[in-house]
Amino acid sequence: MKKEMKKQNNFGALLGAAFIMATSAIGPGFLTQTATFTAEFAASFAFVILISIVLDIGAQVNVWRIIGVSGMRGQDIANKVVPGLGYVVAILVALGGLAFNIGNIGGAALGLNVILGLDVKIAAVICGIIGSIIFLSKDAGPVVDKFTKILGGLMIIIVAYVAIVTKPPVGQAIYRSVAPENFKSLIFPTITLLGGTVGGYITFAGGHRLIDAGITGKENLGEITRGSIMGIVIASIMRVFLFLAVLGVVAKGFQLDPSNPAASAFQHGAGMIGYKFFGIVLLSAGITSVVGAAYTSVSFLKTLHPTIEKNEKYWIIGFIVVSTMIMAVIGKPAKLLILAGSLNGLILPITIGVILLASRRKDIVGDYKHPTWLLVFGLLIVLVAGYAGVNALKNMQMLVH
């Protein structure tokens, strides 16, 4: 009986970890990116989604297995591999997380504005309060799990409904997923999607949640791997439905509004109710990403100083409050978000590289043997992410000049 209970608890925590990873990836940027690229590449974007799912799984399985087996957080592994690197990674991840959180609060506020017509700045404050309340409970972990599961499920149901209503050319999408047009032009969107789904703090959102839930060690390896794949599958189901919903609209010859492509796709596809549904999706995507970014960013900082670990929930709330205040006072700083995206591009090759080095260190993983195919897969991701990182640096130079 006790064993059954433990299995059930473990599965609940695993699903929670998978959802916190998936909903961290499904933010306002995810919606805009998917709609923009679908409008640009039509059915051929299916190929990009397919390739990025394969690469995402490679990145996640590598990270979750090493974190899970070692029972150590990303920054502690980095410090063991290269002393001092963990501090650099923690600060980079926290800065990227803060910048993204400003965008997430902004996105959630726009969602509330679409649903209720509230002023965006007032809506931003309301969203910040909702995000903070979640962490006020004594044991915030299970509350976060439940919150992300409910809103994650709601987003998938709504987007699936819009995808059915818009009647997309599914056969053409399946065909183009293996035979895309203009292959060369699809390299950039593939890299962008990879960074958006497993870049920066997102890669570690689920792995760090597993440590907090106590699911670590070699004996839990099967569950850890399943959880990592579940996270990518949830995010990918959302991506595929969103792609199909937008493709149905684009295929009928509608032009999307470049300032808000996802909203105009929902409106063209399902009328005013579609637009209101988009508001619910945007609010859910924004608020779950606020929770995921704040939780994971502080989980990177908490082993740097005992005070942070002792007052973890207040640091998380502080993180959300600061993001909300910046959003409400300054508005959405476009340059800061481009910079955050660039930072994310730089963080991924470093963090995956560190994880791969750690996989061969007995003082980190003990007698665990990391599969060679995963190592090769990981190296491929480091190369792809490294290339993205170089492009990200060019972005940064443009921002400075």
XYZ file of C-alpha atoms in Angstrom:
401
model
C 0.000 0.000 0.000
C 2.803 2.381 0.976
C 4.647 1.505 -2.243
C 1.510 2.255 -4.299
C 1.106 5.629 -2.548
C 4.767 6.492 -3.209
C 4.332 5.541 -6.888
C 1.241 7.756 -7.154
C 3.000 10.662 -5.404
C 6.030 10.216 -7.653
C 3.866 10.219 -10.786
C 2.044 13.359 -9.587
C 5.363 15.122 -8.948
C 6.774 13.905 -12.302
C 3.733 15.193 -14.160
C 4.053 18.445 -12.196
C 7.737 18.733 -13.199
C 6.815 17.994 -16.830
C 4.102 20.669 -16.789
C 6.313 23.314 -15.127
C 8.890 22.711 -17.881
C 6.255 22.741 -20.654
C 4.363 25.793 -19.401
C 7.661 27.645 -18.854
C 8.313 27.071 -22.568
C 4.739 28.014 -23.580
C 4.956 31.740 -22.887
C 3.704 34.760 -24.850
C 6.833 34.571 -27.060
C 6.022 30.923 -27.926
C 2.567 31.979 -29.222
C 3.917 34.908 -31.287
C 6.859 32.889 -32.669
C 4.696 29.949 -33.757
C 2.093 32.197 -35.428
C 4.729 34.358 -37.186
C 6.695 31.403 -38.564
C 3.505 29.585 -39.662
C 2.382 32.680 -41.589
C 5.830 32.891 -43.217
C 6.549 29.238 -44.041
C 3.006 27.746 -44.101
C 2.924 23.908 -44.125
C 6.748 23.639 -44.344
C 6.952 24.905 -40.756
C 5.850 21.364 -39.775
C 9.395 20.225 -40.651
C 10.873 22.791 -38.230
C 8.528 21.623 -35.458
C 9.472 17.960 -36.059
C 13.252 18.621 -36.001
C 13.013 20.881 -32.935
C 10.987 18.222 -31.035
C 13.775 15.667 -31.649
C 16.484 18.147 -30.534
C 14.377 19.254 -27.520
C 14.048 15.657 -26.319
C 17.836 15.189 -26.674
C 18.533 18.312 -24.594
C 15.946 17.543 -21.901
C 16.806 13.856 -21.423
C 20.512 14.739 -21.043
C 19.846 17.465 -18.468
C 17.154 15.650 -16.438
C 19.152 12.386 -16.209
C 22.355 14.041 -14.939
C 20.486 16.326 -12.512
C 18.325 13.406 -11.377
C 21.148 10.889 -10.887
C 23.464 13.361 -9.149
C 20.700 15.054 -7.114
C 22.537 18.334 -7.793
C 21.151 21.517 -9.320
C 22.547 22.954 -12.564
C 24.695 25.616 -10.885
C 26.223 23.117 -8.405
C 27.116 20.742 -11.252
C 28.712 23.684 -13.128
C 30.757 24.625 -10.029
C 32.049 21.043 -9.761
C 33.004 20.893 -13.453
C 34.647 24.349 -13.535
C 34.976 26.044 -10.115
C 33.179 29.390 -10.190
C 31.241 28.671 -13.399
C 28.097 27.874 -11.384
C 27.964 31.445 -10.093
C 28.243 32.818 -13.648
C 25.517 30.445 -14.916
C 23.249 31.250 -11.937
C 23.531 35.009 -12.498
C 23.035 34.676 -16.300
C 19.984 32.444 -15.815
C 18.492 34.764 -13.169
C 19.021 37.863 -15.354
C 17.533 36.109 -18.384
C 14.651 34.850 -16.209
C 13.965 38.367 -14.893
C 13.934 39.873 -18.388
C 11.639 37.118 -19.673
C 9.406 37.518 -16.655
C 8.804 41.161 -17.554
C 7.621 39.922 -20.960
C 5.566 37.146 -19.333
C 3.810 39.629 -17.025
C 3.214 41.864 -20.063
C 1.743 38.949 -22.020
C -0.507 37.847 -19.150
C -1.678 41.482 -18.748
C -2.540 41.686 -22.465
C -4.529 38.454 -22.065
C -6.514 39.981 -19.196
C -6.997 43.105 -21.314
C -8.469 40.983 -24.154
C -10.842 39.122 -21.781
C -12.029 41.992 -19.567
C -10.871 45.166 -21.330
C -8.769 46.213 -18.314
C -5.984 48.792 -18.611
C -2.758 46.856 -19.324
C -0.837 48.370 -16.363
C -3.630 47.507 -13.885
C -3.850 44.036 -15.457
C -0.051 43.629 -14.986
C -0.381 44.337 -11.254
C -3.282 41.827 -10.937
C -1.218 39.139 -12.743
C 1.755 39.846 -10.442
C -0.479 39.439 -7.372
C -1.884 36.103 -8.706
C 1.666 34.805 -9.343
C 2.810 35.870 -5.860
C -0.182 34.328 -4.016
C 0.728 30.856 -5.362
C 4.023 30.958 -3.442
C 2.503 32.136 -0.153
C 1.255 28.653 0.812
C 3.311 26.609 3.281
C 4.234 23.933 0.722
C 4.225 25.798 -2.605
C 5.571 22.868 -4.725
C 2.319 20.871 -5.080
C 0.348 24.132 -5.558
C 2.649 25.102 -8.449
C 2.218 21.576 -9.916
C -1.589 21.776 -9.743
C -1.687 25.353 -11.097
C 0.500 24.571 -14.142
C -1.381 21.297 -14.854
C -4.817 22.999 -14.852
C -3.807 26.015 -16.951
C -1.584 23.913 -19.241
C -4.495 21.525 -19.897
C -6.889 24.458 -20.479
C -4.554 26.019 -23.079
C -4.253 22.743 -25.008
C -8.073 22.223 -25.050
C -8.768 25.776 -26.313
C -6.073 25.697 -29.013
C -7.226 22.213 -30.118
C -10.786 23.600 -30.494
C -9.551 26.506 -32.671
C -7.425 24.058 -34.714
C -10.576 21.995 -35.466
C -12.652 25.099 -36.337
C -10.072 26.497 -38.812
C -9.971 23.171 -40.768
C -6.233 23.192 -41.605
C -4.784 21.126 -44.516
C -3.462 18.339 -42.224
C -2.367 16.067 -45.091
C -0.222 18.812 -46.593
C 1.318 19.563 -43.162
C 2.232 15.873 -42.683
C 3.788 15.725 -46.173
C 5.776 18.958 -45.665
C 7.051 17.738 -42.265
C 9.385 15.390 -44.198
C 9.574 17.204 -47.558
C 9.748 20.938 -46.796
C 10.040 23.705 -49.384
C 13.139 25.941 -49.296
C 15.040 23.898 -46.689
C 17.809 26.512 -46.201
C 15.417 29.212 -44.988
C 14.185 26.868 -42.216
C 17.524 26.732 -40.331
C 16.976 30.010 -38.445
C 13.440 29.156 -37.213
C 14.701 25.723 -36.053
C 17.398 27.328 -33.893
C 14.941 29.948 -32.604
C 12.466 27.241 -31.574
C 15.191 25.225 -29.851
C 16.238 28.236 -27.734
C 12.609 29.067 -26.963
C 11.718 25.552 -25.784
C 14.862 24.459 -23.928
C 16.989 27.628 -23.660
C 18.088 29.399 -20.485
C 16.139 28.550 -17.350
C 13.546 26.400 -19.214
C 15.910 23.384 -19.526
C 16.252 23.224 -15.741
C 12.667 24.074 -14.695
C 11.594 20.424 -14.502
C 14.910 18.972 -13.292
C 15.078 21.359 -10.326
C 11.433 20.602 -9.483
C 12.354 16.870 -9.318
C 15.099 17.607 -6.770
C 12.626 19.558 -4.616
C 10.173 16.622 -4.875
C 12.947 14.189 -3.825
C 12.889 12.137 -7.049
C 16.632 11.597 -7.479
C 19.176 8.767 -7.691
C 19.880 5.926 -10.112
C 16.882 3.948 -8.867
C 14.513 6.619 -10.252
C 16.208 6.878 -13.654
C 13.280 5.398 -15.620
C 10.823 7.846 -14.074
C 13.204 10.802 -14.564
C 13.594 10.001 -18.288
C 9.817 9.558 -18.705
C 9.224 12.922 -17.007
C 11.662 14.735 -19.320
C 10.008 13.299 -22.442
C 6.536 14.080 -21.038
C 7.513 17.755 -20.662
C 8.572 18.036 -24.308
C 5.507 16.076 -25.489
C 3.148 18.478 -23.632
C 4.885 21.571 -25.080
C 4.945 19.924 -28.539
C 1.211 19.044 -28.498
C 0.530 22.719 -27.814
C 2.944 23.785 -30.595
C 1.351 21.387 -33.141
C -2.236 22.455 -32.331
C -1.259 26.135 -32.479
C 0.529 25.572 -35.806
C -2.542 23.819 -37.247
C -4.910 26.531 -35.948
C -2.829 29.265 -37.615
C -2.209 27.180 -40.778
C -5.991 26.782 -41.260
C -6.302 30.586 -41.277
C -3.225 31.263 -43.464
C -4.247 28.573 -45.996
C -7.541 30.434 -46.573
C -5.560 33.509 -47.623
C -6.055 35.654 -44.510
C -3.267 38.100 -43.643
C -2.221 38.066 -39.967
C -1.713 41.330 -38.080
C 2.104 41.510 -37.619
C 1.740 43.363 -34.292
C -0.238 40.437 -32.799
C -0.196 37.488 -35.239
C -1.568 34.833 -32.856
C -4.548 36.992 -31.772
C -5.508 37.809 -35.371
C -5.268 34.097 -36.311
C -7.712 33.181 -33.519
C -10.047 36.034 -34.530
C -10.042 35.115 -38.245
C -10.430 31.450 -37.378
C -13.192 31.536 -34.748
C -14.599 35.097 -34.704
C -15.072 37.101 -31.509
C -15.208 33.961 -29.341
C -11.845 32.983 -30.885
C -10.424 36.346 -29.861
C -11.663 35.939 -26.263
C -10.277 32.377 -26.234
C -6.936 33.822 -27.304
C -7.110 36.133 -24.260
C -7.543 33.099 -21.979
C -4.625 31.275 -23.679
C -2.367 34.345 -23.466
C -3.244 34.932 -19.797
C -2.587 31.237 -18.992
C 0.664 31.163 -21.005
C 1.906 34.363 -19.371
C 1.016 33.522 -15.784
C 2.368 29.927 -15.870
C 5.610 31.221 -17.402
C 5.819 33.867 -14.642
C 5.564 31.080 -12.051
C 8.067 28.844 -13.906
C 10.639 31.599 -14.517
C 10.514 32.916 -10.929
C 10.673 29.422 -9.368
C 13.574 28.251 -11.571
C 15.584 31.492 -11.437
C 15.525 31.477 -7.618
C 16.316 27.734 -7.567
C 19.568 28.726 -9.337
C 20.356 31.389 -6.756
C 19.394 29.490 -3.604
C 22.525 27.353 -3.243
C 24.724 30.437 -3.622
C 23.788 31.739 -0.168
C 22.005 30.064 2.783
C 19.796 33.159 3.309
C 18.244 32.677 -0.148
C 17.506 28.989 0.515
C 16.005 29.762 3.942
C 13.694 32.453 2.535
C 13.169 30.900 -0.894
C 9.473 31.705 -1.271
C 9.992 35.367 -0.350
C 12.771 35.631 -2.943
C 10.425 34.121 -5.561
C 7.677 36.594 -4.599
C 10.244 39.430 -4.701
C 11.310 38.264 -8.163
C 7.684 38.440 -9.388
C 7.077 41.830 -7.678
C 10.192 43.394 -9.316
C 9.165 42.057 -12.775
C 5.635 43.409 -12.264
C 6.840 46.846 -11.140
C 9.180 47.195 -14.136
C 6.350 46.145 -16.475
C 3.827 48.519 -14.843
C 6.206 51.517 -14.692
C 8.324 51.209 -17.860
C 6.103 48.986 -19.980
C 7.489 46.175 -22.131
C 11.142 46.997 -22.810
C 11.624 45.593 -26.328
C 15.426 45.901 -26.255
C 15.585 44.080 -22.918
C 13.557 41.185 -24.354
C 15.823 40.895 -27.403
C 18.791 40.927 -25.014
C 17.145 38.221 -22.881
C 16.624 36.080 -25.982
C 20.274 36.567 -26.873
C 21.377 35.638 -23.341
C 19.254 32.494 -23.561
C 21.037 31.616 -26.787
C 24.381 31.965 -25.004
C 23.354 30.026 -21.893
C 22.204 26.838 -23.702
C 25.574 25.677 -25.188
C 27.315 26.389 -21.842
C 24.758 24.527 -19.711
C 24.414 21.521 -22.036
C 28.225 21.407 -22.404
C 28.635 21.381 -18.618
C 26.030 18.608 -18.272
C 27.871 16.474 -20.874
C 31.214 16.945 -19.071
C 29.518 16.082 -15.771
C 28.119 12.848 -17.278
C 31.680 11.468 -17.361
C 32.602 12.531 -13.792
C 32.370 9.829 -11.083
C 32.374 12.478 -8.315
C 29.123 13.824 -9.798
C 27.219 10.806 -11.172
C 28.881 7.941 -9.238
C 28.864 4.620 -11.128
C 26.102 5.732 -13.539
C 27.031 5.173 -17.218
C 25.553 7.859 -19.484
C 24.574 6.324 -22.877
C 26.968 7.249 -25.703
C 24.078 8.061 -28.084
C 22.832 10.664 -25.605
C 26.321 12.149 -25.389
C 26.536 12.401 -29.212
C 23.027 13.871 -29.317
C 24.053 16.387 -26.667
C 27.164 17.405 -28.628
C 25.008 18.027 -31.721
C 22.788 20.335 -29.615
C 25.879 22.169 -28.268
C 26.963 22.820 -31.884
C 23.492 24.002 -32.960
C 23.088 26.140 -29.829
C 26.657 27.464 -30.208
C 25.832 28.633 -33.726
C 22.688 30.304 -32.313
C 24.842 31.875 -29.601
C 27.150 33.468 -32.197
C 24.078 34.939 -33.916
C 22.844 36.102 -30.509
C 26.117 37.989 -30.006
C 25.518 39.774 -33.320
C 22.068 40.748 -31.984
C 23.709 42.147 -28.853
C 26.172 44.211 -30.911
C 23.256 45.697 -32.847
C 21.621 46.655 -29.548
C 24.766 48.354 -28.250
C 25.340 50.447 -31.403
